[in-house]
Amino acid sequence: MDVSHLLDALNPAQREAVCAPSGHYLVLAGAGSGKTRVLTHRIGWLTEVEGISPWGVLAVTFTNKAAAEMRHRIEGLLHRDARGLTVGTFHGIAHRLLRQHWKEARLPETFQILDADDQQRLVKKTIQALGIDEARFPPRQGTWFINHHKDEGKRPDTIDPGYNPTTRTWIDVYSAYEDACRRSGLVDFAELLLRVHETLLTNDALLRHYRERFQHLLVDEFQDTNTIQYAFVRLLAGEHASVFVVGDDDQAIYGWRGAKVENVQRFLRDFPGAGTLRLEQNYRSTGRILAAANAVIANNPSRLGKTLFTEAGEGESIDLYAAFNAEDESRFVIERIRQWIKDGGSPNDCAILYRSNAQSRLFEEQLLVHDIRYRVYGGQRFFDRAEVKDALAYLRLIAFRHDDAAFERAVNQPPRGIGERTLDALRRRARATDVSMWSAAIAEVAAGSLAGRTKNALQAFMTLIDTLAQETVELTLAERFGEAIERSGLKAFHENDSKGMGEARVENLEELTNAASRFVLTSEDEAAGLTELTAFLSMAALEAGEAEGEAWESCVQLMTLHSAKGLEFPLVFLVGLEDGLFPSQKSLDEPGRLEEERRLAYVGITRARRKLVLCYAESRRLHGMETWNRPSRFISELPNQVLMEVRPRAQISRPASFGRSAEDFLASRGLGPRGGGAEDAPPFKLGARVNSGKFGEGVILGYEGSGTHLVVMVNFAEVGVKRLVVAYAGLSAA
């Protein structure tokens, strides 16, 4: 058999992983080392060389986009449809299993998935129904409590509140929330995997079936698994399946949302005889960038260890810019981007990475000033938009009348005169009789307790849903969406919107219909017993809120370091490198948090392909206060030989207790300012207070230019920030 197509494109370490004999393997795949290639070629090797049926392979990753890419690559490698192969996210695979085994899982056949936004709304309603003070028990915190414990595999009755009355209250909320989900046939994201895990645990025949079927389990991004995901893999593997996990403990940056980096090391203990393979050749970045990444991450003591290398050459030095303040930092970065574009580069090549979303504002201002298009990555996704969710609520009710979240969203949108008092009455009846709000509405209308107009409006809404369900059942999916959007009144409502957003909202509704027209029911959907409508609704719910961006325009990309994972850019600016900002103050104050911040720095550094620019500011306004900051400790962990300090600087006037200045810091590393002298120094230090005969008292924010063209930015108490030519400003010390 000719297997050259499986091996020719692989380096020796990749080939060793792909061709490894059956067994358990932990593949430590460094940034840019070709882990997706290894996973897809491993599946190809198993099916083409080892003779394993695609039916016996389960491949799991973390995003729908990654799953689709993996399936596409496998089909390209095998030159045929990968029918029978199970590839998907943890949540997607769990959803399919629940659809196939809804009886064993004690769910209604037409159960609906509750997305994050609707889950939050349901938690809020639950808190209100229990008469709990929302100020003391915020719904957002309740949602976190529920999801956290589900990710840990815990139901309300297995949580020990100890002597903590707050925990006791949250357990009551969790329990009441579960009752509400049960009445409505709703399943949230965290419930998908927990319910599958419980179903397999309590059904020996079902567990035996899937253990016999899936002989090879492959898991991508293993360092991001949480407790229940890891337990699911262990349960499904049993004693006989081969488990092949690919991950990078150096890129474990999601501990704050439940990921357990310790699962990487647990794997070696829990799967006897597991081998460790390392992918260390990087195909993305230059040698100096990798030297910086290796040096920083080496300071984490508990890692398994690997060293990235490249055959692409050393590349340019990493630039280090010490800004006067945040404004100066943003001006410098955007000026470098302007030069990049002027030299023939694309705006899309450039990424600005920061620790906190709030840092984007100054960069956005500068990009607007210079008329450079940009995109803040991680904005609201299509299926998260209000008008899209409103339309989907109608379709969810058509599919399943007892979906309370959809009922509450659709019943008075567009407004029909069905107010909060009526909905409260329906909620009380639903809870008292343990039925859905749809059933409660039928009973309430029959009881004649509603006012005439309200009763008629409620009856008309329910008739509309029943009619849409009956009259559109033979139509295509896109036609069903179009009918629902038109006959519900949603389209007309937004067309008549006078607030300026109506046109965009109508366009989004039309795009929803277009999305339905492009939707194709897969063989896996059919096997799970899904119709076109239920499959589309499930896809929309699973994709809502997923941390993946939509198609990029040709523009500069701004994003948090967490959002940047998995991406790469020719030119990367890593900004705000100051202790207290990055690493964050919380990580400096709490034991064990600094290691994850350092992994975040490693991720940021390894996003750069050709050029990396690091920036920090001596002065920055944080939480409404001017702060004087030490350069990030991560800078001090970089090798001197890869850095070049790029600008002469003036020192800020700062409190004596601050410690060494940035000048001292750079000098200690042999990176002092190049050029310049005392005669070039501005007349006032940054942060100094000055008087102007015209504008009154102010504070020096920064300087631009030099000599007779030196311009100073002053924040005056009375008139705000002014830009003044120093030679003519007439400023004096305050």
XYZ file of C-alpha atoms in Angstrom:
734
model
C 0.000 0.000 0.000
C 1.328 3.434 -0.961
C 1.183 5.585 2.184
C 3.500 8.307 0.928
C 0.631 10.819 0.896
C 0.304 10.269 4.648
C 3.987 10.702 5.493
C 5.780 12.822 2.894
C 4.735 16.190 4.353
C 5.717 15.284 7.941
C 8.896 15.973 9.883
C 10.432 13.107 11.933
C 8.637 13.988 15.189
C 5.285 14.339 13.418
C 5.850 11.039 11.622
C 6.610 9.278 14.908
C 3.306 10.503 16.353
C 1.256 9.627 13.262
C 2.683 6.097 12.920
C 2.784 5.202 16.627
C 1.378 1.722 17.389
C -1.966 1.460 19.178
C -1.847 2.675 22.760
C -2.157 5.821 24.817
C -0.172 8.928 23.805
C 0.230 12.456 25.063
C 1.505 14.619 22.202
C 2.956 17.878 23.524
C 2.509 20.125 20.502
C 4.226 23.492 20.744
C 2.786 26.628 19.187
C 2.901 26.476 15.380
C 4.196 22.894 15.344
C 1.504 21.403 13.095
C -0.752 19.663 15.611
C -3.806 19.687 13.298
C -1.710 18.044 10.590
C -0.670 15.333 13.058
C -4.254 14.685 14.174
C -5.638 14.425 10.651
C -2.754 12.253 9.412
C -3.109 10.037 12.490
C -6.753 9.421 11.591
C -5.715 8.748 8.007
C -3.053 6.288 9.207
C -5.532 4.452 11.436
C -8.138 4.049 8.699
C -5.865 3.529 5.671
C -2.958 1.541 7.155
C -4.189 0.004 10.398
C -7.551 -0.911 8.850
C -9.631 0.748 11.558
C -13.177 1.504 10.444
C -14.044 5.237 10.458
C -17.036 4.126 12.563
C -14.602 3.246 15.342
C -12.851 6.642 15.504
C -13.969 9.576 17.665
C -12.132 12.903 17.239
C -12.911 15.762 19.625
C -11.889 19.413 19.460
C -13.073 22.646 21.069
C -14.726 24.782 18.387
C -17.107 24.072 15.546
C -14.732 25.855 13.192
C -11.835 23.594 14.221
C -14.041 20.505 13.874
C -15.141 21.523 10.368
C -11.524 22.218 9.384
C -10.422 18.821 10.717
C -13.143 16.989 8.782
C -12.290 18.932 5.608
C -8.600 18.060 5.907
C -9.325 14.384 6.561
C -11.537 14.167 3.483
C -8.819 15.870 1.420
C -6.231 13.442 2.738
C -8.369 10.354 2.091
C -9.788 11.688 -1.213
C -13.271 10.622 -0.145
C -16.176 11.469 2.115
C -15.341 10.783 5.767
C -18.790 9.273 6.331
C -18.993 7.266 9.541
C -16.195 9.213 11.207
C -17.301 11.103 14.335
C -15.639 14.529 14.495
C -16.952 17.364 16.628
C -16.747 19.444 19.761
C -17.417 17.974 23.195
C -20.759 19.772 23.252
C -21.636 18.848 19.686
C -20.936 15.136 20.214
C -22.823 15.149 23.515
C -25.768 16.785 21.778
C -25.874 14.089 19.079
C -25.756 11.331 21.677
C -28.615 12.910 23.639
C -30.702 13.200 20.464
C -30.189 9.503 19.773
C -30.782 8.420 23.356
C -33.251 10.992 24.664
C -35.328 8.338 26.440
C -32.360 6.954 28.363
C -31.337 10.540 29.198
C -34.865 11.278 30.503
C -35.392 14.140 28.067
C -38.274 14.981 25.712
C -37.522 13.990 22.134
C -37.771 17.617 21.008
C -35.619 19.123 23.770
C -34.055 22.498 22.947
C -30.600 23.891 23.707
C -30.492 26.958 25.920
C -27.773 29.354 24.794
C -25.805 31.524 27.216
C -28.008 34.597 26.867
C -31.267 32.717 27.394
C -29.732 30.785 30.279
C -28.919 34.077 31.991
C -32.504 35.247 31.498
C -33.869 32.010 32.960
C -31.578 32.252 36.001
C -32.808 35.820 36.528
C -36.449 34.676 36.385
C -35.659 31.867 38.816
C -34.103 34.271 41.323
C -37.137 36.554 41.032
C -39.560 33.646 41.462
C -37.799 32.611 44.685
C -38.114 36.165 46.029
C -34.337 36.509 46.390
C -32.689 39.946 46.401
C -30.957 40.355 42.987
C -28.603 42.972 44.415
C -27.125 40.399 46.802
C -27.488 37.458 44.416
C -26.831 38.724 40.863
C -28.079 36.470 38.028
C -24.653 36.518 36.351
C -23.104 35.039 39.494
C -25.889 32.454 39.652
C -25.203 31.387 36.066
C -21.516 31.008 36.896
C -22.358 28.950 40.025
C -24.565 26.558 38.048
C -22.176 26.114 35.130
C -19.131 25.752 37.391
C -20.703 22.927 39.356
C -22.014 21.211 36.234
C -18.494 21.359 34.775
C -17.327 19.710 37.998
C -20.013 17.012 37.589
C -22.103 18.168 40.554
C -25.888 18.353 40.916
C -27.468 20.555 43.630
C -27.838 17.660 46.075
C -24.127 16.773 45.854
C -22.826 20.252 46.737
C -21.820 20.679 50.367
C -22.761 24.202 51.504
C -20.918 23.788 54.798
C -21.964 26.617 57.078
C -22.167 29.157 54.274
C -25.711 30.571 53.891
C -24.767 32.207 50.551
C -23.823 28.827 49.074
C -27.070 27.380 50.455
C -29.061 30.075 48.623
C -27.229 29.426 45.356
C -27.942 25.693 45.718
C -31.651 26.559 46.019
C -31.395 28.663 42.846
C -29.609 25.806 41.038
C -32.311 23.352 42.106
C -35.195 25.634 41.057
C -33.420 26.382 37.769
C -33.156 22.649 37.049
C -36.899 22.279 37.692
C -37.606 25.105 35.227
C -35.396 23.461 32.576
C -37.125 20.113 33.106
C -40.615 21.623 32.703
C -39.540 23.348 29.484
C -37.457 20.566 27.967
C -34.375 22.804 27.972
C -30.715 21.789 28.126
C -27.932 24.342 28.636
C -24.360 23.924 27.344
C -22.933 22.558 30.591
C -25.867 20.156 30.913
C -25.142 18.524 27.546
C -21.975 16.783 28.670
C -23.048 16.215 32.266
C -26.282 14.536 31.107
C -24.432 12.311 28.636
C -21.906 11.334 31.305
C -24.680 10.461 33.779
C -26.630 8.569 31.113
C -23.647 6.385 30.214
C -22.784 5.811 33.858
C -26.273 4.546 34.668
C -26.868 2.486 31.523
C -24.456 -0.430 31.223
C -25.715 -1.570 27.826
C -25.327 1.871 26.302
C -21.859 2.361 27.755
C -20.792 -1.076 26.518
C -22.077 -0.256 23.024
C -20.012 2.938 22.714
C -16.924 1.412 24.287
C -17.071 -1.385 21.742
C -17.652 1.086 18.916
C -15.015 3.739 19.647
C -11.672 1.945 19.683
C -9.649 5.120 19.065
C -10.300 8.422 20.832
C -8.393 11.516 19.675
C -8.648 14.782 21.622
C -7.352 18.166 20.466
C -6.426 21.089 22.789
C -6.304 18.659 25.692
C -4.925 21.302 28.067
C -8.302 23.071 27.850
C -10.398 20.154 29.124
C -12.385 20.641 32.323
C -13.347 18.053 34.937
C -16.445 16.642 33.205
C -14.777 16.556 29.762
C -11.839 14.607 31.153
C -14.221 12.264 32.994
C -16.161 11.696 29.749
C -12.978 10.710 27.893
C -11.954 8.324 30.687
C -15.433 6.777 30.875
C -15.712 6.244 27.127
C -12.175 4.841 26.833
C -12.714 2.158 29.447
C -9.955 -0.469 29.551
C -9.479 -1.120 25.851
C -9.682 2.008 23.649
C -6.515 3.793 22.539
C -6.473 7.455 23.582
C -4.380 9.951 21.609
C -4.442 13.439 23.106
C -2.733 16.508 21.660
C -2.145 19.610 23.724
C 0.294 22.138 25.068
C 0.516 22.753 28.795
C 2.378 25.978 27.940
C -0.767 27.327 26.253
C -3.232 26.521 29.049
C -4.816 29.954 29.531
C -8.447 29.188 30.358
C -8.232 28.215 34.018
C -10.629 31.060 34.832
C -13.393 29.238 32.947
C -12.812 25.793 34.408
C -10.050 24.292 32.240
C -7.666 22.088 34.223
C -4.087 22.172 32.960
C -3.341 19.439 35.500
C -5.347 17.051 33.261
C -2.254 16.918 31.026
C -0.172 15.367 33.804
C -3.114 13.352 35.160
C -3.372 11.664 31.775
C 0.044 10.080 32.245
C -1.033 8.686 35.624
C -4.574 7.612 34.691
C -3.727 5.874 31.401
C -1.108 3.220 32.199
C 1.787 2.975 29.782
C 0.989 6.283 28.077
C 3.871 7.613 26.015
C 4.887 11.250 25.659
C 5.803 12.654 22.251
C 6.969 16.219 21.589
C 6.405 18.420 18.543
C 8.962 21.213 18.880
C 9.685 22.379 15.331
C 7.805 25.625 14.761
C 6.605 26.588 11.266
C 5.300 30.045 12.166
C 7.818 32.340 13.847
C 11.423 33.444 13.480
C 14.268 32.250 15.703
C 14.397 35.396 17.859
C 10.655 35.271 18.547
C 10.936 31.620 19.574
C 13.968 32.363 21.767
C 11.878 34.962 23.572
C 8.950 32.547 24.013
C 11.203 29.735 25.265
C 12.933 32.050 27.750
C 9.700 33.362 29.266
C 7.918 30.022 29.626
C 11.016 28.369 31.123
C 10.245 30.298 34.323
C 7.143 28.163 34.959
C 8.282 25.374 37.280
C 5.497 22.799 36.849
C 5.528 22.362 33.058
C 6.388 19.110 31.301
C 8.883 20.990 29.138
C 9.804 21.436 25.482
C 11.881 23.886 23.450
C 10.603 25.363 20.208
C 12.993 25.730 17.265
C 12.745 26.742 13.624
C 14.688 26.298 10.415
C 13.441 29.666 9.120
C 16.355 31.773 10.395
C 16.823 34.247 13.248
C 14.740 37.062 11.787
C 14.536 40.635 13.072
C 15.111 41.745 16.636
C 12.113 42.191 18.911
C 11.479 45.906 19.372
C 10.898 47.194 22.907
C 9.205 50.575 23.216
C 9.003 52.378 26.548
C 6.159 54.892 26.247
C 5.686 57.968 28.394
C 2.038 57.077 28.938
C -0.849 55.171 27.360
C -1.498 57.929 24.814
C 2.131 57.838 23.705
C 1.957 54.037 23.455
C -1.091 54.172 21.160
C 0.442 56.912 18.956
C 3.646 54.897 18.543
C 1.830 51.661 17.633
C -0.431 53.285 15.057
C 2.510 55.181 13.533
C 4.339 51.859 13.081
C 1.235 50.383 11.452
C 0.998 53.389 9.102
C 4.622 52.810 8.103
C 3.928 49.093 7.562
C 1.052 49.929 5.200
C 3.111 52.632 3.457
C 5.825 50.022 2.810
C 3.307 47.785 1.051
C 2.029 45.655 3.929
C -1.652 44.882 4.465
C -3.599 46.230 7.467
C -4.805 42.657 7.967
C -1.204 41.621 8.738
C -1.232 43.726 11.921
C -2.571 42.712 15.331
C -2.632 44.680 18.580
C -2.871 42.338 21.573
C -3.746 43.494 25.079
C -4.629 41.994 28.443
C -7.917 43.854 29.000
C -10.673 44.900 26.580
C -10.627 48.419 28.036
C -7.177 48.979 26.512
C -8.556 49.053 22.973
C -10.092 52.548 23.241
C -6.940 54.657 22.717
C -5.831 52.497 19.780
C -9.272 52.814 18.211
C -9.115 56.592 18.584
C -5.751 56.756 16.807
C -6.908 54.426 14.028
C -9.959 56.626 13.461
C -7.815 59.776 13.396
C -5.627 58.253 10.688
C -8.562 56.707 8.799
C -7.266 53.141 9.115
C -9.926 50.426 9.105
C -9.895 48.124 12.093
C -11.885 45.375 13.745
C -12.175 44.623 17.436
C -12.051 40.831 17.457
C -14.536 39.021 19.662
C -17.470 41.327 18.966
C -21.039 40.101 18.994
C -21.557 37.042 16.826
C -24.391 36.709 14.359
C -26.456 34.224 16.359
C -26.081 36.366 19.491
C -27.812 39.395 17.941
C -31.163 40.265 19.511
C -33.253 40.306 16.332
C -31.775 36.971 15.206
C -32.506 35.386 18.590
C -36.073 36.770 18.424
C -36.652 35.091 15.064
C -35.094 31.845 16.256
C -37.444 31.888 19.260
C -40.439 31.614 16.890
C -38.862 28.666 15.102
C -38.008 27.017 18.426
C -41.669 27.257 19.474
C -42.745 25.820 16.134
C -40.430 22.870 16.831
C -41.344 22.503 20.512
C -44.187 24.427 22.179
C -42.937 23.854 25.726
C -39.689 25.805 25.353
C -40.260 28.456 28.055
C -37.230 30.551 27.119
C -38.462 30.825 23.526
C -42.028 31.508 24.678
C -40.963 34.396 26.912
C -38.786 35.872 24.168
C -41.372 35.661 21.383
C -44.703 36.250 23.119
C -44.417 40.040 23.184
C -41.813 40.669 20.480
C -42.935 42.599 18.541
C -45.140 44.179 21.273
C -48.670 42.738 21.438
C -49.849 44.186 24.739
C -48.869 41.080 26.725
C -47.193 42.705 29.709
C -45.068 41.556 32.632
C -48.112 41.131 34.890
C -49.604 38.590 32.490
C -46.297 36.738 32.194
C -45.988 36.626 35.997
C -49.426 35.006 36.172
C -48.349 32.414 33.604
C -45.113 31.712 35.492
C -46.991 31.194 38.772
C -49.461 28.798 37.150
C -46.631 26.916 35.394
C -44.736 26.431 38.669
C -47.824 25.543 40.672
C -48.977 22.885 38.202
C -45.469 21.806 37.079
C -46.130 22.509 33.391
C -44.617 24.688 30.682
C -45.686 28.291 30.117
C -47.379 27.249 26.874
C -49.589 24.820 28.806
C -50.135 27.447 31.500
C -51.208 29.944 28.816
C -53.788 27.491 27.436
C -55.146 27.003 30.952
C -55.143 30.726 31.708
C -57.068 31.539 28.518
C -59.589 28.783 29.260
C -60.045 29.987 32.840
C -61.149 33.400 31.607
C -59.117 35.221 34.261
C -57.332 37.510 31.812
C -58.576 40.884 30.635
C -60.244 40.825 27.226
C -57.482 42.504 25.201
C -54.724 40.495 26.876
C -56.617 37.229 26.431
C -57.169 37.955 22.740
C -53.517 38.898 22.220
C -52.290 35.727 23.935
C -54.754 33.545 22.011
C -53.723 35.190 18.731
C -50.034 34.568 19.442
C -50.591 30.885 20.182
C -52.780 30.497 17.107
C -50.015 32.103 15.028
C -47.462 29.540 16.258
C -49.810 26.594 15.632
C -50.683 27.920 12.162
C -47.035 28.463 11.211
C -46.210 24.937 12.346
C -49.032 23.413 10.260
C -48.804 25.557 7.123
C -45.033 25.627 6.696
C -44.195 22.000 7.420
C -43.854 21.144 3.708
C -41.794 24.247 2.865
C -38.023 24.423 2.588
C -36.141 25.513 5.684
C -35.437 28.959 4.218
C -39.108 29.401 3.299
C -40.162 28.453 6.838
C -37.825 31.089 8.232
C -39.095 33.678 5.780
C -42.728 32.966 6.652
C -42.050 33.131 10.395
C -40.182 36.442 10.104
C -42.929 37.991 7.949
C -46.043 36.675 9.730
C -44.696 37.240 13.224
C -44.419 40.947 12.420
C -40.694 41.062 13.243
C -39.678 42.355 9.823
C -42.326 45.105 9.754
C -41.475 46.062 13.340
C -37.820 46.678 12.480
C -38.633 48.334 9.145
C -40.606 50.930 11.114
C -37.843 51.452 13.673
C -37.046 55.160 13.920
C -33.862 54.780 15.988
C -31.573 54.158 13.029
C -30.894 50.426 13.610
C -33.921 49.107 11.740
C -32.238 48.636 8.377
C -29.319 46.690 9.854
C -31.707 44.489 11.857
C -33.807 43.706 8.771
C -30.597 42.813 6.916
C -29.684 40.420 9.735
C -33.115 38.770 9.514
C -32.649 38.368 5.758
C -29.195 36.899 6.358
C -30.776 34.405 8.780
C -33.010 33.234 5.935
C -29.942 33.025 3.676
C -28.153 30.940 6.318
C -31.130 28.574 6.385
C -30.996 28.240 2.597
C -27.322 27.201 2.778
C -27.838 24.709 5.594
C -27.310 21.036 4.736
C -28.490 18.205 6.961
C -25.528 15.895 7.624
C -25.595 12.128 7.882
C -24.748 12.510 11.571
C -27.785 14.779 12.045
C -29.980 12.203 10.335
C -28.536 9.422 12.495
C -29.416 11.490 15.564
C -33.028 11.749 14.345
C -32.884 15.494 13.650
C -35.073 17.271 11.133
C -33.703 20.182 9.104
C -35.348 22.609 11.516
C -34.157 21.011 14.758
C -30.655 20.501 13.337
C -30.407 24.171 12.314
C -31.695 25.378 15.691
C -29.178 23.148 17.475
C -26.349 24.426 15.278
C -27.330 28.034 15.993
C -27.429 27.436 19.750
C -24.107 25.586 19.787
C -22.383 28.294 17.741
C -23.804 31.267 19.682
C -21.081 32.715 21.888
C -18.338 30.438 20.559
C -14.983 32.221 20.765
C -14.383 32.278 17.047
C -14.491 35.305 14.799
C -16.397 35.777 11.582
C -14.759 36.481 8.239
C -12.163 39.211 8.585
C -12.157 42.386 6.599
C -8.860 43.812 5.365
C -8.216 45.837 8.488
C -6.069 46.016 11.601
C -7.050 43.416 14.210
C -7.459 44.383 17.887
C -8.022 41.655 20.451
C -7.318 40.378 23.934
C -4.551 37.846 24.402
C -7.153 35.198 25.235
C -8.901 35.823 21.895
C -5.607 35.563 19.991
C -4.981 31.898 20.790
C -4.860 29.850 17.595
C -4.225 32.878 15.376
C -1.058 34.264 13.772
C -0.009 37.551 12.184
C 3.107 38.860 10.410
C 3.260 41.920 12.706
C 2.196 41.759 16.363
C 2.151 44.517 18.975
C 2.013 43.207 22.545
C 1.041 46.285 24.575
C 0.535 47.239 28.212
C 3.466 45.151 29.461
C 3.471 46.475 33.019
C 3.266 44.719 36.358
C -0.283 45.131 37.611
C -1.714 45.160 34.098
C 0.118 42.226 32.518
C 0.706 40.245 34.622
C -2.554 41.350 36.210
C -2.645 42.567 39.786
C -4.835 39.619 40.750
C -2.219 37.175 39.492
C 0.431 38.948 41.571
C -1.745 38.810 44.688
C -3.061 35.226 44.457
C -0.784 32.161 44.659
C -0.672 30.036 41.525
C -2.096 32.646 39.157
C 1.212 33.989 37.838
C 1.992 30.786 35.924
C -1.167 31.148 33.825
C -0.322 34.806 33.116
C 3.122 33.698 31.934
C 1.488 31.135 29.639
C -0.630 33.980 28.285
C 2.559 35.928 27.535
C 3.925 32.849 25.748
C 0.750 32.660 23.646
C 1.028 36.365 22.783
C 4.677 36.135 21.749
C 4.092 33.091 19.546
C 1.309 34.809 17.567
C 3.994 36.801 15.689
C 5.426 35.415 12.472
C 7.924 38.055 11.306
C 7.961 41.021 13.643
C 7.122 41.412 17.335
C 6.931 44.784 19.091
C 6.618 44.976 22.880
C 5.323 48.133 24.560
C 4.907 49.408 28.082
C 4.037 52.811 29.522
C 5.691 54.488 32.498
C 2.400 56.180 33.358
C -1.125 54.900 32.790
C -4.565 55.837 34.047
C -6.150 52.774 35.678
C -9.460 52.717 37.558
C -9.647 56.506 37.374
C -6.199 57.062 38.910
C -2.836 57.936 37.390
C -0.416 55.098 38.113
C 3.359 54.772 37.681
C 4.229 51.294 36.592
C 7.156 48.928 36.661
C 7.903 47.225 33.351
C 6.410 43.742 33.295
C 8.527 41.034 34.880
C 8.027 39.113 31.634
C 10.254 41.647 29.852
C 13.052 40.992 32.350
C 12.783 37.269 31.511
C 13.650 37.880 27.842
C 17.210 37.373 26.532
C 19.001 40.694 25.924
C 20.284 39.559 22.548
C 16.790 39.337 21.004
C 15.678 42.837 22.102
C 16.229 46.286 20.667
C 15.033 49.393 22.535
C 13.707 51.690 19.855
C 13.349 55.228 21.197
C 15.130 57.907 23.232
C 12.971 58.673 26.226
C 12.409 61.226 28.952
C 11.834 60.023 32.480
C 8.523 60.626 34.197
C 8.375 62.451 37.491
C 7.093 59.838 39.901
C 6.766 59.197 43.623
C 10.143 58.465 45.236
C 8.741 55.268 46.761
C 8.119 53.758 43.325
C 11.573 52.236 43.020
C 13.777 52.088 39.958
C 12.645 53.960 36.873
C 12.235 52.519 33.409
C 15.511 54.279 32.504
C 17.260 52.332 35.267
C 15.523 49.129 34.174
C 16.690 49.495 30.566
C 20.195 50.515 31.597
C 20.466 47.412 33.786
C 19.797 45.308 30.704
C 22.122 47.211 28.392
C 19.153 48.645 26.523
C 19.407 52.333 27.345
C 18.154 55.028 24.966
C 20.078 55.499 21.751
C 20.996 59.033 20.812
C 19.663 62.212 22.360
C 21.129 64.267 25.160
C 20.352 66.785 27.880
C 19.944 69.577 25.343
C 17.113 67.578 23.682
C 15.187 67.000 26.924
C 11.708 68.613 27.183
C 11.453 71.517 29.629
C 9.023 69.645 31.916
C 8.857 65.998 32.937
C 5.775 63.949 32.145
C 3.280 64.175 34.973
C 4.537 67.640 35.998
C 2.001 70.337 36.861
C 2.231 73.538 34.823
C 0.461 76.894 34.522
C -0.764 78.574 31.332
C -1.847 82.191 31.280
C -4.636 81.203 28.846
C -5.842 77.794 30.075
C -4.934 77.711 33.772
C -3.352 74.735 35.576
C -2.718 71.408 33.880
C -0.654 68.194 33.822
C 1.914 67.237 31.143
C 0.725 64.095 29.304
C 3.279 63.766 26.526
C 5.428 65.300 23.795
C 5.753 65.007 20.034
C 8.472 66.274 17.696
C 11.689 68.017 18.686
C 13.516 71.355 18.707
C 11.402 74.344 17.724
C 8.634 71.953 16.600
C 8.285 70.259 19.995
C 4.577 69.893 20.834
C 3.326 69.235 24.362
C 0.005 67.604 25.357
C -1.396 69.161 28.530
C -4.563 68.110 30.378
C -5.994 71.353 31.744
C -8.478 71.224 34.618
C -10.833 73.680 32.936
C -10.642 72.925 29.207
C -9.305 69.369 28.931
C -6.404 68.233 26.737
C -4.645 70.802 24.530
C -1.731 70.346 22.114
C 0.635 73.348 22.306
C 3.922 74.242 20.609
C 6.337 74.503 23.554
C 8.214 77.487 22.102
C 5.026 79.594 22.128
C 2.995 78.030 24.950
C 4.343 80.216 27.763
C 4.119 77.390 30.324
C 5.568 77.683 33.825
C 5.917 75.244 36.724
C 2.829 75.201 38.940
